[in-house]
Amino acid sequence: MDEPFARIACVVNGRAVQASVPVRQSLVDWLREGLGLTGSHVGCAHGACGACHAVVGGVVVRGCLMLAVQADSETVETIEHATHNPIGHALQDAFFERAALQCGFCTPGMILQAAELLAEQPEPSREVIREALSGNLCRCTGYQAIVDAVELAAARLRA
Amino acid sequence: MKAPLFDYARPETLAAALSLLAVHGDAAAVLAGGQSLMPMLNLRMAQPGILLDINRIAGLDEIGVTGEHLVIGACARHRDVLRSPLVVTHAPLLAEALAYVAHAAIRNRGTIGGSLALADPAAELPACAVCLGAKIVTASIGGERTHAADHFFRGLYETACRPDEMILRILVPLRPSHRFVFGEVARRHGDYAIAGLAMGMGDGECRVAFCGVEPAPRRLPAIEATLLCGDEPDLSELRPMSSEDAPGSFRVHLAGVLLRRAVEALRGG
């Protein structure tokens, strides 16, 4: 079989994009290689680690478990856009201040998932934060500083 | 790893999807949420010839009440079922169980039809379907078939759904006089269940179904009878799966623990 391609048209980080993508290419691979949006990372490629998160149609998705072709007619936002959103921006500042990242590989996925949590629950307990981020794996920090950062960002957003 | 080559179709209507299934049969894989299918493709554990993306077909994701049933379309996302006021009112067991399903990002895309069609032995929703006495409707170009959940899950990853069929909806009978509870034991939050229990009591009956203990969920009459009498549950009818990390005896032990917790929860009010 030759590599089948499909044409897609979507909005990525506020800009209209048109592309021809291999149908088997994952969303995260297309974002990285097709659009140069390398903030989303490929950790496990099977949905376990959360490093690949993107926001499609307003919800966080595993970028490794969607096909690029499925982004057709959708609105996609990546971590590169997070700073334009007050919640994303607050989280970025808080992650920095609380040293909630070391290598940074898990960080974009963490921030996008935490942002979805804070949008729905502005005052989450540490237990709720941990549960919400249970699908995001970090090999460096031991998670404590990440929970601290989400708590700090939530407090600032409420102030 | 990267997915192998496959053809891709995105039928716009149910009729178009069913025609494609009739043509391709078991060479086709239905792509709804993709939260189980895509890992299989990325790990090259499956090599379908063609993916049928059904996400654009209108009307497959609706949640509503008709007559004596709560009706949930196969493409309803876990996230939406979990939050649906109709589900919380009429089948709170589903909302309770869905909190244990994977993680938020996966629930945002995963669908109830996908979970039922895959019939992973550790999956929460098939056990809930059996406990609730739900009916599962499948369709092919030849028409629709309705299956009692008890008879739908046949074995490990095996259902009554034929290769030329797809699941359309699940019908959950309204049982206002029952109380249901769900519990699960897993290593970490969101991990596959080692053992999980869906239990309901009301109208003089007890309804018990496990996930993770046996290859497929089923009603367990001996356990139900002992619980109705207020006795210790009779676990001898269980035929547990066994793996290195969770031998059968451990799963049976967890079944007992989950039953004890469920009984307390239902008594506790």
CSV table of C-alpha atoms in Angstrom, one decimal:
chain,number,residue,atom,x,y,z
A,1,MET,CA,0.0,0.0,0.0
A,2,ASP,CA,1.3,3.5,-0.8
A,3,GLU,CA,1.2,6.0,2.0
A,4,PRO,CA,-2.4,7.5,1.9
A,5,PHE,CA,-2.7,11.2,2.5
A,6,ALA,CA,-5.6,13.4,3.3
A,7,ARG,CA,-6.2,17.2,3.1
A,8,ILE,CA,-7.2,19.0,6.2
A,9,ALA,CA,-8.2,22.5,7.1
A,10,CYS,CA,-8.2,23.6,10.7
A,11,VAL,CA,-7.4,26.5,13.1
A,12,VAL,CA,-4.2,26.1,15.1
A,13,ASN,CA,-3.4,28.6,17.8
A,14,GLY,CA,-5.7,31.1,16.2
A,15,ARG,CA,-4.4,30.7,12.6
A,16,ALA,CA,-6.1,29.0,9.7
A,17,VAL,CA,-4.0,26.1,8.5
A,18,GLN,CA,-4.3,23.8,5.5
A,19,ALA,CA,-2.2,20.7,5.0
A,20,SER,CA,-1.8,17.3,3.4
A,21,VAL,CA,-1.1,14.7,6.1
A,22,PRO,CA,-0.4,11.0,6.0
A,23,VAL,CA,-3.6,9.5,7.4
A,24,ARG,CA,-1.7,7.4,9.9
A,25,GLN,CA,0.2,10.4,11.3
A,26,SER,CA,-0.7,11.3,14.8
A,27,LEU,CA,-1.8,14.8,15.8
A,28,VAL,CA,1.2,15.3,18.0
A,29,ASP,CA,3.6,14.2,15.2
A,30,TRP,CA,1.9,16.6,12.8
A,31,LEU,CA,2.0,19.5,15.2
A,32,ARG,CA,5.7,18.9,15.8
A,33,GLU,CA,6.9,17.9,12.4
A,34,GLY,CA,4.4,19.6,10.1
A,35,LEU,CA,3.9,22.8,12.0
A,36,GLY,CA,7.1,23.1,14.1
A,37,LEU,CA,5.1,23.3,17.3
A,38,THR,CA,7.5,21.2,19.3
A,39,GLY,CA,6.1,22.2,22.7
A,40,SER,CA,4.0,19.0,22.7
A,41,HIS,CA,6.2,16.0,23.3
A,42,VAL,CA,6.0,12.3,22.4
A,43,GLY,CA,6.7,10.3,25.5
A,44,CYS,CA,5.1,6.9,25.2
A,45,ALA,CA,3.1,7.1,22.0
A,46,HIS,CA,0.3,5.0,23.6
A,47,GLY,CA,-1.6,7.3,25.8
A,48,ALA,CA,-0.1,6.6,29.2
A,49,CYS,CA,2.2,9.6,29.9
A,50,GLY,CA,0.4,12.8,28.9
A,51,ALA,CA,3.4,14.6,27.5
A,52,CYS,CA,1.6,14.9,24.1
A,53,HIS,CA,-1.4,16.9,25.3
A,54,ALA,CA,-3.1,19.4,23.0
A,55,VAL,CA,-6.4,21.1,23.2
A,56,VAL,CA,-8.9,20.2,20.5
A,57,GLY,CA,-12.4,21.6,20.4
A,58,GLY,CA,-11.8,23.2,23.8
A,59,VAL,CA,-10.8,20.0,25.6
A,60,VAL,CA,-7.5,18.4,26.4
A,61,VAL,CA,-6.7,15.4,24.4
A,62,ARG,CA,-3.8,12.9,24.1
A,63,GLY,CA,-2.1,14.1,20.9
A,64,CYS,CA,-0.7,10.6,20.3
A,65,LEU,CA,-4.2,9.1,20.3
A,66,MET,CA,-5.7,11.4,17.7
A,67,LEU,CA,-4.8,11.3,14.0
A,68,ALA,CA,-3.8,14.6,12.4
A,69,VAL,CA,-6.6,13.9,9.8
A,70,GLN,CA,-9.1,14.1,12.7
A,71,ALA,CA,-8.1,17.7,13.3
A,72,ASP,CA,-9.9,18.6,10.1
A,73,SER,CA,-12.5,21.4,10.8
A,74,GLU,CA,-11.3,21.5,14.4
A,75,THR,CA,-9.8,24.3,16.6
A,76,VAL,CA,-6.5,23.2,18.0
A,77,GLU,CA,-4.5,25.0,20.7
A,78,THR,CA,-1.0,23.9,21.9
A,79,ILE,CA,1.1,24.9,24.8
A,80,GLU,CA,2.6,27.6,22.6
A,81,HIS,CA,-0.7,29.4,22.9
A,82,ALA,CA,-1.2,28.9,26.7
A,83,THR,CA,0.4,32.2,27.6
A,84,HIS,CA,-2.5,34.0,26.0
A,85,ASN,CA,-4.9,32.5,28.4
A,86,PRO,CA,-5.0,33.8,32.0
A,87,ILE,CA,-5.1,30.4,33.5
A,88,GLY,CA,-2.2,29.1,31.3
A,89,HIS,CA,-0.2,32.1,32.0
A,90,ALA,CA,-0.7,31.9,35.8
A,91,LEU,CA,0.4,28.2,35.6
A,92,GLN,CA,3.5,29.0,33.6
A,93,ASP,CA,4.5,31.6,36.2
A,94,ALA,CA,3.8,29.4,39.1
A,95,PHE,CA,5.6,26.4,37.6
A,96,PHE,CA,8.7,28.5,37.2
A,97,GLU,CA,8.5,30.0,40.7
A,98,ARG,CA,7.9,26.7,42.4
A,99,ALA,CA,10.5,24.8,40.3
A,100,ALA,CA,7.8,22.5,39.1
A,101,LEU,CA,9.9,21.5,36.2
A,102,GLN,CA,13.4,20.1,35.8
A,103,CYS,CA,13.9,18.6,32.3
A,104,GLY,CA,10.6,20.1,31.2
A,105,PHE,CA,9.5,17.1,29.1
A,106,CYS,CA,6.2,16.6,31.0
A,107,THR,CA,5.5,20.3,31.6
A,108,PRO,CA,3.5,21.3,28.6
A,109,GLY,CA,1.1,18.4,29.1
A,110,MET,CA,0.9,19.1,32.9
A,111,ILE,CA,0.1,22.8,32.3
A,112,LEU,CA,-2.6,22.1,29.8
A,113,GLN,CA,-4.2,19.5,32.0
A,114,ALA,CA,-3.9,21.7,35.1
A,115,ALA,CA,-5.5,24.6,33.1
A,116,GLU,CA,-8.5,22.4,32.3
A,117,LEU,CA,-8.8,21.5,36.0
A,118,LEU,CA,-8.6,25.2,37.1
A,119,ALA,CA,-11.1,26.3,34.5
A,120,GLU,CA,-13.6,23.8,36.0
A,121,GLN,CA,-12.6,23.9,39.6
A,122,PRO,CA,-11.0,27.2,40.7
A,123,GLU,CA,-10.3,26.0,44.2
A,124,PRO,CA,-9.2,22.4,44.0
A,125,SER,CA,-7.7,20.6,47.0
A,126,ARG,CA,-4.3,19.0,46.7
A,127,GLU,CA,-6.0,15.6,46.5
A,128,VAL,CA,-8.1,16.8,43.6
A,129,ILE,CA,-5.1,18.3,41.8
A,130,ARG,CA,-3.2,15.0,42.2
A,131,GLU,CA,-6.2,13.1,40.8
A,132,ALA,CA,-6.6,15.5,37.9
A,133,LEU,CA,-2.9,15.1,37.0
A,134,SER,CA,-2.8,11.4,37.6
A,135,GLY,CA,-2.6,10.9,33.8
A,136,ASN,CA,0.6,13.0,33.5
A,137,LEU,CA,3.8,11.3,34.4
A,138,CYS,CA,6.9,13.1,35.6
A,139,ARG,CA,10.3,11.4,36.0
A,140,CYS,CA,12.1,14.3,37.5
A,141,THR,CA,10.2,16.2,40.2
A,142,GLY,CA,8.4,13.7,42.4
A,143,TYR,CA,5.2,15.8,41.7
A,144,GLN,CA,5.2,17.8,45.0
A,145,ALA,CA,6.4,21.0,43.4
A,146,ILE,CA,3.9,20.5,40.5
A,147,VAL,CA,1.0,20.3,43.0
A,148,ASP,CA,2.4,23.4,44.8
A,149,ALA,CA,2.5,25.3,41.5
A,150,VAL,CA,-1.1,24.4,40.6
A,151,GLU,CA,-2.2,25.5,44.1
A,152,LEU,CA,-0.3,28.7,43.8
A,153,ALA,CA,-1.7,29.5,40.4
A,154,ALA,CA,-5.2,28.7,41.6
A,155,ALA,CA,-4.8,31.1,44.5
A,156,ARG,CA,-3.6,33.9,42.3
A,157,LEU,CA,-6.4,33.4,39.8
A,158,ARG,CA,-8.9,33.7,42.6
A,159,ALA,CA,-7.3,36.8,44.1
B,1,MET,CA,6.2,3.4,17.7
B,2,LYS,CA,4.3,4.7,14.8
B,3,ALA,CA,1.1,3.2,13.4
B,4,PRO,CA,1.2,0.8,10.4
B,5,LEU,CA,-0.3,1.8,7.0
B,6,PHE,CA,-4.1,1.8,6.8
B,7,ASP,CA,-6.8,3.3,4.7
B,8,TYR,CA,-9.0,5.9,6.3
B,9,ALA,CA,-12.6,6.8,5.6
B,10,ARG,CA,-14.9,9.2,7.4
B,11,PRO,CA,-18.4,8.3,6.6
B,12,GLU,CA,-20.8,11.2,7.0
B,13,THR,CA,-23.9,9.1,7.7
B,14,LEU,CA,-24.7,5.9,9.6
B,15,ALA,CA,-25.8,4.3,6.3
B,16,ALA,CA,-22.5,5.0,4.7
B,17,ALA,CA,-20.6,3.6,7.8
B,18,LEU,CA,-22.7,0.4,7.7
B,19,SER,CA,-22.1,0.0,4.0
B,20,LEU,CA,-18.3,0.2,4.6
B,21,LEU,CA,-18.6,-2.3,7.4
B,22,ALA,CA,-20.5,-4.7,5.1
B,23,VAL,CA,-17.7,-4.3,2.4
B,24,HIS,CA,-14.7,-4.6,4.7
B,25,GLY,CA,-15.9,-6.7,7.6
B,26,ASP,CA,-13.1,-7.6,10.0
B,27,ALA,CA,-10.5,-5.8,7.9
B,28,ALA,CA,-12.2,-2.6,9.2
B,29,ALA,CA,-11.7,-1.0,12.6
B,30,VAL,CA,-14.3,1.5,13.8
B,31,LEU,CA,-12.6,4.7,15.1
B,32,ALA,CA,-14.7,6.5,17.7
B,33,GLY,CA,-12.7,7.8,20.7
B,34,GLY,CA,-9.6,5.9,19.6
B,35,GLN,CA,-8.3,5.7,23.2
B,36,SER,CA,-7.9,1.9,22.9
B,37,LEU,CA,-7.6,1.5,19.1
B,38,MET,CA,-4.8,4.1,18.7
B,39,PRO,CA,-2.5,2.5,21.4
B,40,MET,CA,-3.1,-0.8,19.6
B,41,LEU,CA,-2.1,0.7,16.3
B,42,ASN,CA,0.9,2.7,17.7
B,43,LEU,CA,2.2,-0.5,19.4
B,44,ARG,CA,1.4,-2.4,16.2
B,45,MET,CA,-0.8,-4.9,18.1
B,46,ALA,CA,-3.4,-4.5,15.4
B,47,GLN,CA,-3.2,-4.0,11.7
B,48,PRO,CA,-6.6,-3.1,10.3
B,49,GLY,CA,-6.8,-2.5,6.5
B,50,ILE,CA,-9.1,0.5,7.0
B,51,LEU,CA,-10.2,2.8,9.8
B,52,LEU,CA,-13.8,4.0,9.7
B,53,ASP,CA,-13.9,7.3,11.6
B,54,ILE,CA,-17.5,7.7,12.8
B,55,ASN,CA,-17.0,10.9,14.8
B,56,ARG,CA,-18.8,13.1,12.3
B,57,ILE,CA,-22.0,11.0,12.1
B,58,ALA,CA,-24.8,13.1,13.6
B,59,GLY,CA,-26.9,11.8,16.4
B,60,LEU,CA,-24.7,8.9,17.7
B,61,ASP,CA,-23.8,10.7,20.9
B,62,GLU,CA,-27.1,11.7,22.3
B,63,ILE,CA,-28.2,11.1,25.9
B,64,GLY,CA,-31.9,11.0,26.6
B,65,VAL,CA,-34.8,9.3,28.4
B,66,THR,CA,-37.5,7.6,26.4
B,67,GLY,CA,-40.2,5.5,28.0
B,68,GLU,CA,-38.6,3.4,30.6
B,69,HIS,CA,-35.0,3.7,29.5
B,70,LEU,CA,-32.1,6.0,29.7
B,71,VAL,CA,-30.7,5.9,26.2
B,72,ILE,CA,-27.0,6.7,25.6
B,73,GLY,CA,-25.6,6.9,22.0
B,74,ALA,CA,-22.5,4.8,21.3
B,75,CYS,CA,-20.4,7.9,20.6
B,76,ALA,CA,-21.2,9.7,23.8
B,77,ARG,CA,-17.9,10.7,25.3
B,78,HIS,CA,-17.1,9.5,28.8
B,79,ARG,CA,-16.7,13.1,29.8
B,80,ASP,CA,-20.3,13.9,28.7
B,81,VAL,CA,-21.8,10.8,30.2
B,82,LEU,CA,-20.1,11.5,33.5
B,83,ARG,CA,-21.5,15.1,33.7
B,84,SER,CA,-24.9,14.4,32.2
B,85,PRO,CA,-27.7,15.4,34.6
B,86,LEU,CA,-29.8,12.6,33.1
B,87,VAL,CA,-27.2,10.0,33.9
B,88,VAL,CA,-26.6,11.4,37.4
B,89,THR,CA,-30.4,11.1,38.0
B,90,HIS,CA,-31.3,7.9,36.2
B,91,ALA,CA,-28.1,5.8,36.2
B,92,PRO,CA,-25.7,7.3,38.8
B,93,LEU,CA,-23.7,4.0,38.8
B,94,LEU,CA,-22.3,5.0,35.4
B,95,ALA,CA,-21.2,8.4,36.7
B,96,GLU,CA,-19.6,6.8,39.7
B,97,ALA,CA,-17.8,4.2,37.6
B,98,LEU,CA,-16.6,6.7,35.0
B,99,ALA,CA,-14.6,8.5,37.7
B,100,TYR,CA,-12.4,5.4,37.7
B,101,VAL,CA,-12.0,5.3,33.9
B,102,ALA,CA,-8.5,6.2,32.8
B,103,HIS,CA,-7.7,10.0,33.0
B,104,ALA,CA,-9.3,13.2,32.1
B,105,ALA,CA,-7.8,13.6,28.7
B,106,ILE,CA,-8.8,10.0,27.8
B,107,ARG,CA,-12.3,10.6,29.1
B,108,ASN,CA,-12.5,13.7,26.9
B,109,ARG,CA,-12.4,11.4,23.7
B,110,GLY,CA,-13.2,7.9,24.9
B,111,THR,CA,-16.8,6.7,24.2
B,112,ILE,CA,-19.2,4.3,25.8
B,113,GLY,CA,-19.6,2.4,22.6
B,114,GLY,CA,-15.9,1.9,22.3
B,115,SER,CA,-15.6,0.6,25.8
B,116,LEU,CA,-18.5,-1.9,25.3
B,117,ALA,CA,-17.2,-3.0,21.9
B,118,LEU,CA,-13.7,-3.7,23.1
B,119,ALA,CA,-14.8,-5.6,26.2
B,120,ASP,CA,-11.5,-5.3,28.0
B,121,PRO,CA,-11.8,-7.6,31.0
B,122,ALA,CA,-10.8,-4.8,33.3
B,123,ALA,CA,-13.2,-2.2,31.9
B,124,GLU,CA,-15.7,-0.6,34.2
B,125,LEU,CA,-18.5,0.1,31.7
B,126,PRO,CA,-19.2,-3.5,30.6
B,127,ALA,CA,-19.6,-4.6,34.2
B,128,CYS,CA,-22.0,-1.7,34.8
B,129,ALA,CA,-24.0,-2.6,31.7
B,130,VAL,CA,-24.4,-6.1,33.1
B,131,CYS,CA,-25.3,-4.9,36.6
B,132,LEU,CA,-27.8,-2.5,35.3
B,133,GLY,CA,-29.4,-5.1,33.0
B,134,ALA,CA,-28.9,-2.8,30.1
B,135,LYS,CA,-29.6,-3.6,26.4
B,136,ILE,CA,-27.0,-3.0,23.7
B,137,VAL,CA,-28.1,-2.2,20.2
B,138,THR,CA,-25.9,-3.2,17.2
B,139,ALA,CA,-26.5,-2.4,13.6
B,140,SER,CA,-25.5,-3.6,10.2
B,141,ILE,CA,-26.9,-2.9,6.7
B,142,GLY,CA,-29.2,-5.8,7.5
B,143,GLY,CA,-30.8,-3.9,10.4
B,144,GLU,CA,-30.6,-3.6,14.2
B,145,ARG,CA,-30.2,-6.3,16.8
B,146,THR,CA,-30.8,-5.8,20.5
B,147,HIS,CA,-28.7,-7.7,23.0
B,148,ALA,CA,-29.1,-8.2,26.7
B,149,ALA,CA,-25.9,-7.1,28.4
B,150,ASP,CA,-25.7,-10.5,30.1
B,151,HIS,CA,-25.4,-12.2,26.8
B,152,PHE,CA,-23.3,-9.5,25.0
B,153,PHE,CA,-20.0,-10.1,26.7
B,154,ARG,CA,-18.9,-13.5,25.7
B,155,GLY,CA,-15.2,-13.8,26.8
B,156,LEU,CA,-11.9,-12.0,26.7
B,157,TYR,CA,-12.3,-9.1,24.3
B,158,GLU,CA,-15.2,-11.0,22.8
B,159,THR,CA,-18.7,-9.7,22.3
B,160,ALA,CA,-21.8,-10.6,20.3
B,161,CYS,CA,-21.1,-7.7,17.9
B,162,ARG,CA,-20.3,-9.2,14.4
B,163,PRO,CA,-17.5,-7.9,12.2
B,164,ASP,CA,-20.1,-6.1,9.9
B,165,GLU,CA,-21.8,-4.4,12.9
B,166,MET,CA,-21.2,-1.4,15.1
B,167,ILE,CA,-22.8,-0.5,18.4
B,168,LEU,CA,-25.5,2.2,18.1
B,169,ARG,CA,-26.7,2.8,21.7
B,170,ILE,CA,-27.2,1.4,25.1
B,171,LEU,CA,-30.5,1.3,26.8
B,172,VAL,CA,-30.5,1.4,30.6
B,173,PRO,CA,-33.8,0.5,32.3
B,174,LEU,CA,-34.9,3.0,34.9
B,175,ARG,CA,-34.8,1.4,38.3
B,176,PRO,CA,-35.8,4.2,40.7
B,177,SER,CA,-36.2,1.9,43.7
B,178,HIS,CA,-32.6,0.4,43.4
B,179,ARG,CA,-29.5,1.8,44.9
B,180,PHE,CA,-26.2,1.2,43.1
B,181,VAL,CA,-22.6,1.5,44.1
B,182,PHE,CA,-19.3,1.0,42.3
B,183,GLY,CA,-15.8,0.3,43.7
B,184,GLU,CA,-12.5,-0.6,42.3
B,185,VAL,CA,-8.9,-1.6,43.3
B,186,ALA,CA,-6.1,-0.5,41.0
B,187,ARG,CA,-2.4,0.2,41.6
B,188,ARG,CA,-2.7,3.9,40.8
B,189,HIS,CA,-5.6,6.2,40.1
B,190,GLY,CA,-6.6,5.6,36.5
B,191,ASP,CA,-4.8,2.3,36.1
B,192,TYR,CA,-6.6,-0.7,34.8
B,193,ALA,CA,-8.7,-2.3,37.5
B,194,ILE,CA,-7.3,-5.4,39.2
B,195,ALA,CA,-10.8,-5.9,40.4
B,196,GLY,CA,-13.9,-3.7,40.3
B,197,LEU,CA,-17.5,-4.2,41.4
B,198,ALA,CA,-20.8,-2.8,40.2
B,199,MET,CA,-23.6,-3.7,42.7
B,200,GLY,CA,-27.2,-2.8,43.0
B,201,MET,CA,-29.9,-3.6,45.5
B,202,GLY,CA,-33.6,-2.9,45.5
B,203,ASP,CA,-37.0,-4.4,44.8
B,204,GLY,CA,-36.0,-7.5,46.7
B,205,GLU,CA,-33.1,-8.3,44.4
B,206,CYS,CA,-29.3,-8.0,44.4
B,207,ARG,CA,-27.4,-7.4,41.2
B,208,VAL,CA,-23.6,-8.1,41.1
B,209,ALA,CA,-21.1,-7.8,38.3
B,210,PHE,CA,-17.3,-7.6,38.5
B,211,CYS,CA,-14.6,-6.3,36.2
B,212,GLY,CA,-11.1,-7.5,36.3
B,213,VAL,CA,-11.9,-10.8,38.1
B,214,GLU,CA,-13.2,-12.9,35.3
B,215,PRO,CA,-12.5,-12.7,31.5
B,216,ALA,CA,-16.0,-11.2,31.0
B,217,PRO,CA,-18.6,-9.6,33.3
B,218,ARG,CA,-21.6,-11.6,34.3
B,219,ARG,CA,-24.3,-11.8,36.9
B,220,LEU,CA,-23.3,-13.9,39.9
B,221,PRO,CA,-26.5,-15.6,41.3
B,222,ALA,CA,-24.8,-17.4,44.2
B,223,ILE,CA,-23.1,-14.3,45.5
B,224,GLU,CA,-26.4,-12.3,45.0
B,225,ALA,CA,-28.4,-14.9,46.9
B,226,THR,CA,-26.0,-14.9,49.9
B,227,LEU,CA,-25.9,-11.1,50.0
B,228,LEU,CA,-29.7,-10.9,50.0
B,229,CYS,CA,-29.8,-13.2,53.0
B,230,GLY,CA,-27.3,-10.9,54.7
B,231,ASP,CA,-24.8,-13.8,54.7
B,232,GLU,CA,-21.1,-13.8,53.8
B,233,PRO,CA,-20.9,-13.8,50.0
B,234,ASP,CA,-20.3,-17.2,48.4
B,235,LEU,CA,-17.3,-16.6,46.1
B,236,SER,CA,-17.0,-20.2,45.0
B,237,GLU,CA,-18.7,-19.5,41.7
B,238,LEU,CA,-15.9,-17.1,40.5
B,239,ARG,CA,-13.6,-18.4,37.8
B,240,PRO,CA,-10.9,-15.8,38.1
B,241,MET,CA,-8.2,-14.8,35.5
B,242,SER,CA,-4.7,-15.2,36.7
B,243,SER,CA,-1.6,-13.2,35.8
B,244,GLU,CA,1.8,-12.9,37.4
B,245,ASP,CA,1.0,-9.6,39.1
B,246,ALA,CA,-2.5,-10.6,40.1
B,247,PRO,CA,-3.1,-14.4,40.6
B,248,GLY,CA,-6.6,-15.7,40.6
B,249,SER,CA,-6.7,-16.1,44.4
B,250,PHE,CA,-5.8,-12.4,44.8
B,251,ARG,CA,-8.6,-11.3,42.5
B,252,VAL,CA,-11.1,-13.5,44.4
B,253,HIS,CA,-9.8,-11.9,47.7
B,254,LEU,CA,-10.3,-8.4,46.2
B,255,ALA,CA,-13.8,-9.5,45.1
B,256,GLY,CA,-14.6,-10.2,48.7
B,257,VAL,CA,-13.1,-6.9,49.9
B,258,LEU,CA,-15.1,-5.0,47.3
B,259,LEU,CA,-18.4,-6.8,48.2
B,260,ARG,CA,-17.9,-6.0,51.9
B,261,ARG,CA,-17.3,-2.3,51.1
B,262,ALA,CA,-20.3,-2.2,48.7
B,263,VAL,CA,-22.6,-3.7,51.3
B,264,GLU,CA,-21.4,-1.2,53.9
B,265,ALA,CA,-21.9,1.7,51.4
B,266,LEU,CA,-25.4,0.6,50.6
B,267,ARG,CA,-26.3,0.1,54.2
B,268,GLY,CA,-24.7,3.4,55.2
B,269,GLY,CA,-27.2,5.4,53.3
